[in-house]
């Protein structure tokens, strides 16, 4: 007997189709794939697919307008991470939204789709070490790693201004190459060009949103646009936005365009937080769907 598609199962079927496809698909192709598994009897099947897509962080639009499984979009992406002061002492790194998404693609998913398994870091092309994701209320996302990672890093004798370069080998399998880049190896001109490219794309996305956007949502859209699939990664997204006068910190991990942002009226924090999860087309799947 054919499986009956329900509102709750549609998202799972869409995710399955995209995972098995191993490539971006149009809405029509996604619908065709779902219908091979189970008939879709809604009045507007394409809209049913679009609604399911909108409910998943693990499914993202590409620069060509199709949709893809996020871990596949992440493969061969490269991310630059400055070694912040005190990281070696406290044995943890703070992570921006693009890097925590790269290392743990389901970080911002609903609970049933979240996967907190360790990331495997290939250290300088040789040794391996596992890293686990952490979250601290005051500082945000970060990672802690096993002793082999810290021993490798200390052996490099890093200095302020040095950076870690993460290359995604297989995001679905959680495998990453990790290299140390010295400050003097930075090609400032090329990196400035990359930063400007990121800022211009971010400006376009914020104009389309007509409101403030949660930083993690902005970061994942940029990943879908292949911003990080380049030999020279840009600086961290938060650094780029902070240095560009076109953008303003809207609070609660949100960013907005400075010339379009009047700010929210004074409201209780809980209300502002509620607004934060509804702004920027973040649709959270209800358990009652």
GROMACS .gro file of C-alpha atoms in nm:
model
  289
    1UNK     CA    1   0.000   0.000   0.000
    2UNK     CA    2   0.132   0.347  -0.091
    3UNK     CA    3   0.235   0.570   0.193
    4UNK     CA    4  -0.003   0.859   0.261
    5UNK     CA    5   0.167   1.197   0.276
    6UNK     CA    6   0.077   1.399   0.584
    7UNK     CA    7   0.184   1.748   0.687
    8UNK     CA    8   0.425   1.595   0.937
    9UNK     CA    9   0.580   1.349   0.692
   10UNK     CA   10   0.620   1.590   0.399
   11UNK     CA   11   0.933   1.751   0.542
   12UNK     CA   12   1.090   1.410   0.604
   13UNK     CA   13   1.015   1.301   0.247
   14UNK     CA   14   1.154   1.621   0.097
   15UNK     CA   15   1.471   1.578   0.302
   16UNK     CA   16   1.500   1.215   0.193
   17UNK     CA   17   1.461   1.305  -0.176
   18UNK     CA   18   1.730   1.572  -0.158
   19UNK     CA   19   1.971   1.352   0.037
   20UNK     CA   20   1.934   1.070  -0.213
   21UNK     CA   21   1.966   1.304  -0.513
   22UNK     CA   22   2.312   1.430  -0.411
   23UNK     CA   23   2.248   1.744  -0.619
   24UNK     CA   24   2.022   2.051  -0.613
   25UNK     CA   25   1.665   2.001  -0.735
   26UNK     CA   26   1.386   2.230  -0.847
   27UNK     CA   27   1.052   2.230  -0.666
   28UNK     CA   28   0.908   2.029  -0.954
   29UNK     CA   29   1.185   1.769  -0.926
   30UNK     CA   30   1.140   1.747  -0.549
   31UNK     CA   31   0.766   1.695  -0.595
   32UNK     CA   32   0.828   1.423  -0.853
   33UNK     CA   33   1.068   1.249  -0.615
   34UNK     CA   34   0.822   1.266  -0.325
   35UNK     CA   35   0.540   1.133  -0.543
   36UNK     CA   36   0.749   0.830  -0.633
   37UNK     CA   37   0.745   0.745  -0.263
   38UNK     CA   38   0.390   0.851  -0.178
   39UNK     CA   39   0.111   1.039  -0.360
   40UNK     CA   40   0.056   1.403  -0.266
   41UNK     CA   41  -0.316   1.486  -0.252
   42UNK     CA   42  -0.306   1.852  -0.148
   43UNK     CA   43  -0.486   2.115  -0.353
   44UNK     CA   44  -0.152   2.271  -0.451
   45UNK     CA   45   0.128   2.012  -0.434
   46UNK     CA   46   0.402   2.261  -0.528
   47UNK     CA   47   0.304   2.489  -0.242
   48UNK     CA   48   0.308   2.187  -0.013
   49UNK     CA   49   0.670   2.126  -0.116
   50UNK     CA   50   0.759   2.493  -0.066
   51UNK     CA   51   0.606   2.493   0.281
   52UNK     CA   52   0.803   2.181   0.375
   53UNK     CA   53   1.124   2.340   0.243
   54UNK     CA   54   1.063   2.658   0.445
   55UNK     CA   55   1.044   2.452   0.764
   56UNK     CA   56   1.395   2.307   0.734
   57UNK     CA   57   1.732   2.466   0.800
   58UNK     CA   58   1.890   2.156   0.640
   59UNK     CA   59   1.737   2.247   0.302
   60UNK     CA   60   1.859   2.570   0.146
   61UNK     CA   61   1.819   2.754  -0.185
   62UNK     CA   62   2.115   2.768  -0.421
   63UNK     CA   63   2.233   3.067  -0.623
   64UNK     CA   64   2.054   2.914  -0.923
   65UNK     CA   65   1.717   2.898  -0.746
   66UNK     CA   66   1.706   2.525  -0.682
   67UNK     CA   67   1.718   2.358  -0.338
   68UNK     CA   68   1.980   2.132  -0.187
   69UNK     CA   69   2.066   1.934   0.123
   70UNK     CA   70   2.284   2.168   0.331
   71UNK     CA   71   2.573   1.925   0.402
   72UNK     CA   72   2.621   1.879   0.027
   73UNK     CA   73   2.631   2.257  -0.021
   74UNK     CA   74   2.901   2.275   0.246
   75UNK     CA   75   3.142   2.027   0.088
   76UNK     CA   76   3.467   2.193  -0.028
   77UNK     CA   77   3.374   2.519   0.145
   78UNK     CA   78   3.655   2.698   0.330
   79UNK     CA   79   3.627   2.908   0.644
   80UNK     CA   80   3.876   3.139   0.812
   81UNK     CA   81   3.885   3.154   1.192
   82UNK     CA   82   4.118   3.388   1.387
   83UNK     CA   83   4.279   3.236   1.694
   84UNK     CA   84   4.127   3.449   1.966
   85UNK     CA   85   4.323   3.546   2.275
   86UNK     CA   86   4.277   3.301   2.560
   87UNK     CA   87   4.154   3.012   2.344
   88UNK     CA   88   4.449   2.788   2.427
   89UNK     CA   89   4.419   2.864   2.797
   90UNK     CA   90   4.049   2.786   2.823
   91UNK     CA   91   4.074   2.497   2.574
   92UNK     CA   92   3.779   2.612   2.362
   93UNK     CA   93   3.708   2.826   2.057
   94UNK     CA   94   3.414   3.057   1.998
   95UNK     CA   95   3.248   3.006   1.659
   96UNK     CA   96   3.059   3.235   1.425
   97UNK     CA   97   2.729   3.114   1.272
   98UNK     CA   98   2.883   3.012   0.940
   99UNK     CA   99   3.148   2.794   1.104
  100UNK     CA  100   2.919   2.629   1.358
  101UNK     CA  101   2.686   2.554   1.064
  102UNK     CA  102   2.975   2.405   0.867
  103UNK     CA  103   3.087   2.182   1.154
  104UNK     CA  104   2.736   2.093   1.276
  105UNK     CA  105   2.491   2.160   0.989
  106UNK     CA  106   2.180   2.077   1.195
  107UNK     CA  107   2.265   2.315   1.481
  108UNK     CA  108   1.969   2.541   1.406
  109UNK     CA  109   1.724   2.261   1.321
  110UNK     CA  110   1.434   2.139   1.533
  111UNK     CA  111   1.519   1.878   1.795
  112UNK     CA  112   1.425   1.567   1.596
  113UNK     CA  113   1.663   1.658   1.312
  114UNK     CA  114   1.950   1.782   1.527
  115UNK     CA  115   2.275   1.585   1.525
  116UNK     CA  116   2.537   1.667   1.787
  117UNK     CA  117   2.789   1.397   1.698
  118UNK     CA  118   3.156   1.504   1.705
  119UNK     CA  119   3.336   1.666   1.414
  120UNK     CA  120   3.655   1.492   1.302
  121UNK     CA  121   3.941   1.734   1.234
  122UNK     CA  122   4.234   1.628   1.016
  123UNK     CA  123   4.519   1.826   1.169
  124UNK     CA  124   4.766   1.955   0.912
  125UNK     CA  125   4.682   1.661   0.686
  126UNK     CA  126   4.806   1.404   0.938
  127UNK     CA  127   4.661   1.337   1.283
  128UNK     CA  128   4.291   1.333   1.363
  129UNK     CA  129   4.109   1.481   1.661
  130UNK     CA  130   3.744   1.505   1.754
  131UNK     CA  131   3.568   1.828   1.847
  132UNK     CA  132   3.232   1.867   2.020
  133UNK     CA  133   2.996   2.162   1.998
  134UNK     CA  134   2.927   2.368   2.310
  135UNK     CA  135   2.701   2.662   2.388
  136UNK     CA  136   2.751   2.919   2.661
  137UNK     CA  137   2.477   3.164   2.746
  138UNK     CA  138   2.701   3.471   2.752
  139UNK     CA  139   2.933   3.385   2.462
  140UNK     CA  140   2.730   3.170   2.222
  141UNK     CA  141   2.847   2.872   2.017
  142UNK     CA  142   3.190   2.720   2.033
  143UNK     CA  143   3.378   2.392   2.035
  144UNK     CA  144   3.599   2.192   2.264
  145UNK     CA  145   3.842   1.936   2.128
  146UNK     CA  146   4.032   1.639   2.260
  147UNK     CA  147   4.395   1.683   2.377
  148UNK     CA  148   4.544   1.583   2.039
  149UNK     CA  149   4.404   1.901   1.885
  150UNK     CA  150   4.551   2.132   2.148
  151UNK     CA  151   4.887   1.955   2.138
  152UNK     CA  152   4.899   1.999   1.760
  153UNK     CA  153   4.806   2.365   1.785
  154UNK     CA  154   5.059   2.439   2.061
  155UNK     CA  155   5.329   2.269   1.855
  156UNK     CA  156   5.263   2.530   1.584
  157UNK     CA  157   5.342   2.808   1.834
  158UNK     CA  158   5.053   3.029   1.715
  159UNK     CA  159   5.058   3.405   1.763
  160UNK     CA  160   4.794   3.677   1.769
  161UNK     CA  161   4.675   3.729   1.413
  162UNK     CA  162   4.729   3.369   1.305
  163UNK     CA  163   4.423   3.185   1.176
  164UNK     CA  164   4.277   2.839   1.139
  165UNK     CA  165   4.159   2.740   0.792
  166UNK     CA  166   3.875   2.486   0.792
  167UNK     CA  167   3.805   2.297   0.468
  168UNK     CA  168   3.490   2.086   0.460
  169UNK     CA  169   3.579   1.740   0.328
  170UNK     CA  170   3.246   1.570   0.396
  171UNK     CA  171   2.992   1.760   0.605
  172UNK     CA  172   2.751   1.467   0.620
  173UNK     CA  173   3.026   1.246   0.767
  174UNK     CA  174   3.162   1.538   0.974
  175UNK     CA  175   3.514   1.535   0.831
  176UNK     CA  176   3.723   1.853   0.800
  177UNK     CA  177   4.077   1.947   0.710
  178UNK     CA  178   4.243   2.199   0.941
  179UNK     CA  179   4.549   2.411   0.866
  180UNK     CA  180   4.721   2.693   1.055
  181UNK     CA  181   4.776   3.012   0.854
  182UNK     CA  182   5.030   3.265   0.974
  183UNK     CA  183   4.933   3.631   0.984
  184UNK     CA  184   5.205   3.715   0.732
  185UNK     CA  185   5.049   3.469   0.486
  186UNK     CA  186   4.731   3.676   0.460
  187UNK     CA  187   4.675   3.823   0.114
  188UNK     CA  188   4.506   4.137   0.242
  189UNK     CA  189   4.403   4.260  -0.102
  190UNK     CA  190   4.239   3.933  -0.204
  191UNK     CA  191   4.070   3.894   0.134
  192UNK     CA  192   3.937   4.250   0.114
  193UNK     CA  193   3.782   4.166  -0.225
  194UNK     CA  194   3.620   3.855  -0.079
  195UNK     CA  195   3.490   4.053   0.219
  196UNK     CA  196   3.335   4.311  -0.014
  197UNK     CA  197   3.169   4.034  -0.215
  198UNK     CA  198   3.019   3.890   0.104
  199UNK     CA  199   2.900   4.231   0.223
  200UNK     CA  200   2.737   4.311  -0.111
  201UNK     CA  201   2.552   3.979  -0.116
  202UNK     CA  202   2.445   4.026   0.246
  203UNK     CA  203   2.310   4.371   0.159
  204UNK     CA  204   2.102   4.220  -0.121
  205UNK     CA  205   1.960   3.951   0.106
  206UNK     CA  206   1.868   4.206   0.374
  207UNK     CA  207   1.700   4.431   0.118
  208UNK     CA  208   1.491   4.135   0.003
  209UNK     CA  209   1.399   4.050   0.364
  210UNK     CA  210   1.271   4.405   0.436
  211UNK     CA  211   1.363   4.359   0.801
  212UNK     CA  212   1.632   4.244   1.039
  213UNK     CA  213   1.757   3.890   0.983
  214UNK     CA  214   1.895   3.637   1.229
  215UNK     CA  215   2.269   3.609   1.165
  216UNK     CA  216   2.261   3.229   1.132
  217UNK     CA  217   1.992   3.261   0.861
  218UNK     CA  218   2.203   3.512   0.672
  219UNK     CA  219   2.511   3.292   0.701
  220UNK     CA  220   2.339   2.983   0.564
  221UNK     CA  221   2.195   3.176   0.271
  222UNK     CA  222   2.547   3.289   0.184
  223UNK     CA  223   2.663   2.927   0.203
  224UNK     CA  224   2.390   2.838  -0.046
  225UNK     CA  225   2.521   3.110  -0.278
  226UNK     CA  226   2.865   2.940  -0.286
  227UNK     CA  227   3.035   3.231  -0.109
  228UNK     CA  228   3.268   2.994   0.078
  229UNK     CA  229   3.344   2.763  -0.215
  230UNK     CA  230   3.656   2.963  -0.305
  231UNK     CA  231   4.031   2.911  -0.252
  232UNK     CA  232   4.050   3.231  -0.047
  233UNK     CA  233   3.790   3.237   0.231
  234UNK     CA  234   3.665   3.573   0.357
  235UNK     CA  235   3.699   3.694   0.713
  236UNK     CA  236   3.430   3.578   0.960
  237UNK     CA  237   3.085   3.710   0.869
  238UNK     CA  238   3.037   3.898   1.195
  239UNK     CA  239   3.369   4.078   1.142
  240UNK     CA  240   3.273   4.180   0.788
  241UNK     CA  241   2.936   4.317   0.895
  242UNK     CA  242   3.078   4.497   1.197
  243UNK     CA  243   3.334   4.682   0.985
  244UNK     CA  244   3.088   4.785   0.711
  245UNK     CA  245   2.877   5.092   0.784
  246UNK     CA  246   2.589   4.956   0.577
  247UNK     CA  247   2.500   4.717   0.858
  248UNK     CA  248   2.387   4.754   1.216
  249UNK     CA  249   2.359   4.509   1.505
  250UNK     CA  250   1.985   4.476   1.568
  251UNK     CA  251   2.029   4.276   1.889
  252UNK     CA  252   1.948   3.915   1.971
  253UNK     CA  253   2.196   3.790   1.706
  254UNK     CA  254   2.018   3.985   1.433
  255UNK     CA  255   2.159   4.217   1.168
  256UNK     CA  256   1.987   4.491   0.967
  257UNK     CA  257   2.065   4.760   0.710
  258UNK     CA  258   2.161   5.081   0.887
  259UNK     CA  259   1.961   5.308   0.655
  260UNK     CA  260   1.644   5.100   0.689
  261UNK     CA  261   1.652   5.009   1.057
  262UNK     CA  262   1.443   5.224   1.291
  263UNK     CA  263   1.493   4.977   1.573
  264UNK     CA  264   1.225   4.810   1.778
  265UNK     CA  265   1.029   5.007   2.034
  266UNK     CA  266   1.114   4.934   2.396
  267UNK     CA  267   0.964   4.596   2.481
  268UNK     CA  268   1.022   4.321   2.735
  269UNK     CA  269   1.311   4.093   2.644
  270UNK     CA  270   1.083   3.792   2.607
  271UNK     CA  271   0.876   3.973   2.343
  272UNK     CA  272   1.190   4.078   2.155
  273UNK     CA  273   1.310   3.719   2.165
  274UNK     CA  274   0.978   3.599   2.025
  275UNK     CA  275   1.011   3.850   1.743
  276UNK     CA  276   1.361   3.721   1.679
  277UNK     CA  277   1.237   3.378   1.578
  278UNK     CA  278   0.970   3.515   1.346
  279UNK     CA  279   1.174   3.775   1.158
  280UNK     CA  280   1.370   3.680   0.848
  281UNK     CA  281   1.152   3.395   0.723
  282UNK     CA  282   1.253   3.158   1.002
  283UNK     CA  283   0.969   2.907   1.014
  284UNK     CA  284   0.985   2.656   1.294
  285UNK     CA  285   0.807   2.331   1.233
  286UNK     CA  286   0.536   2.266   1.486
  287UNK     CA  287   0.516   1.929   1.648
  288UNK     CA  288   0.144   1.942   1.588
  289UNK     CA  289   0.169   1.968   1.207
   0.00000   0.00000   0.00000
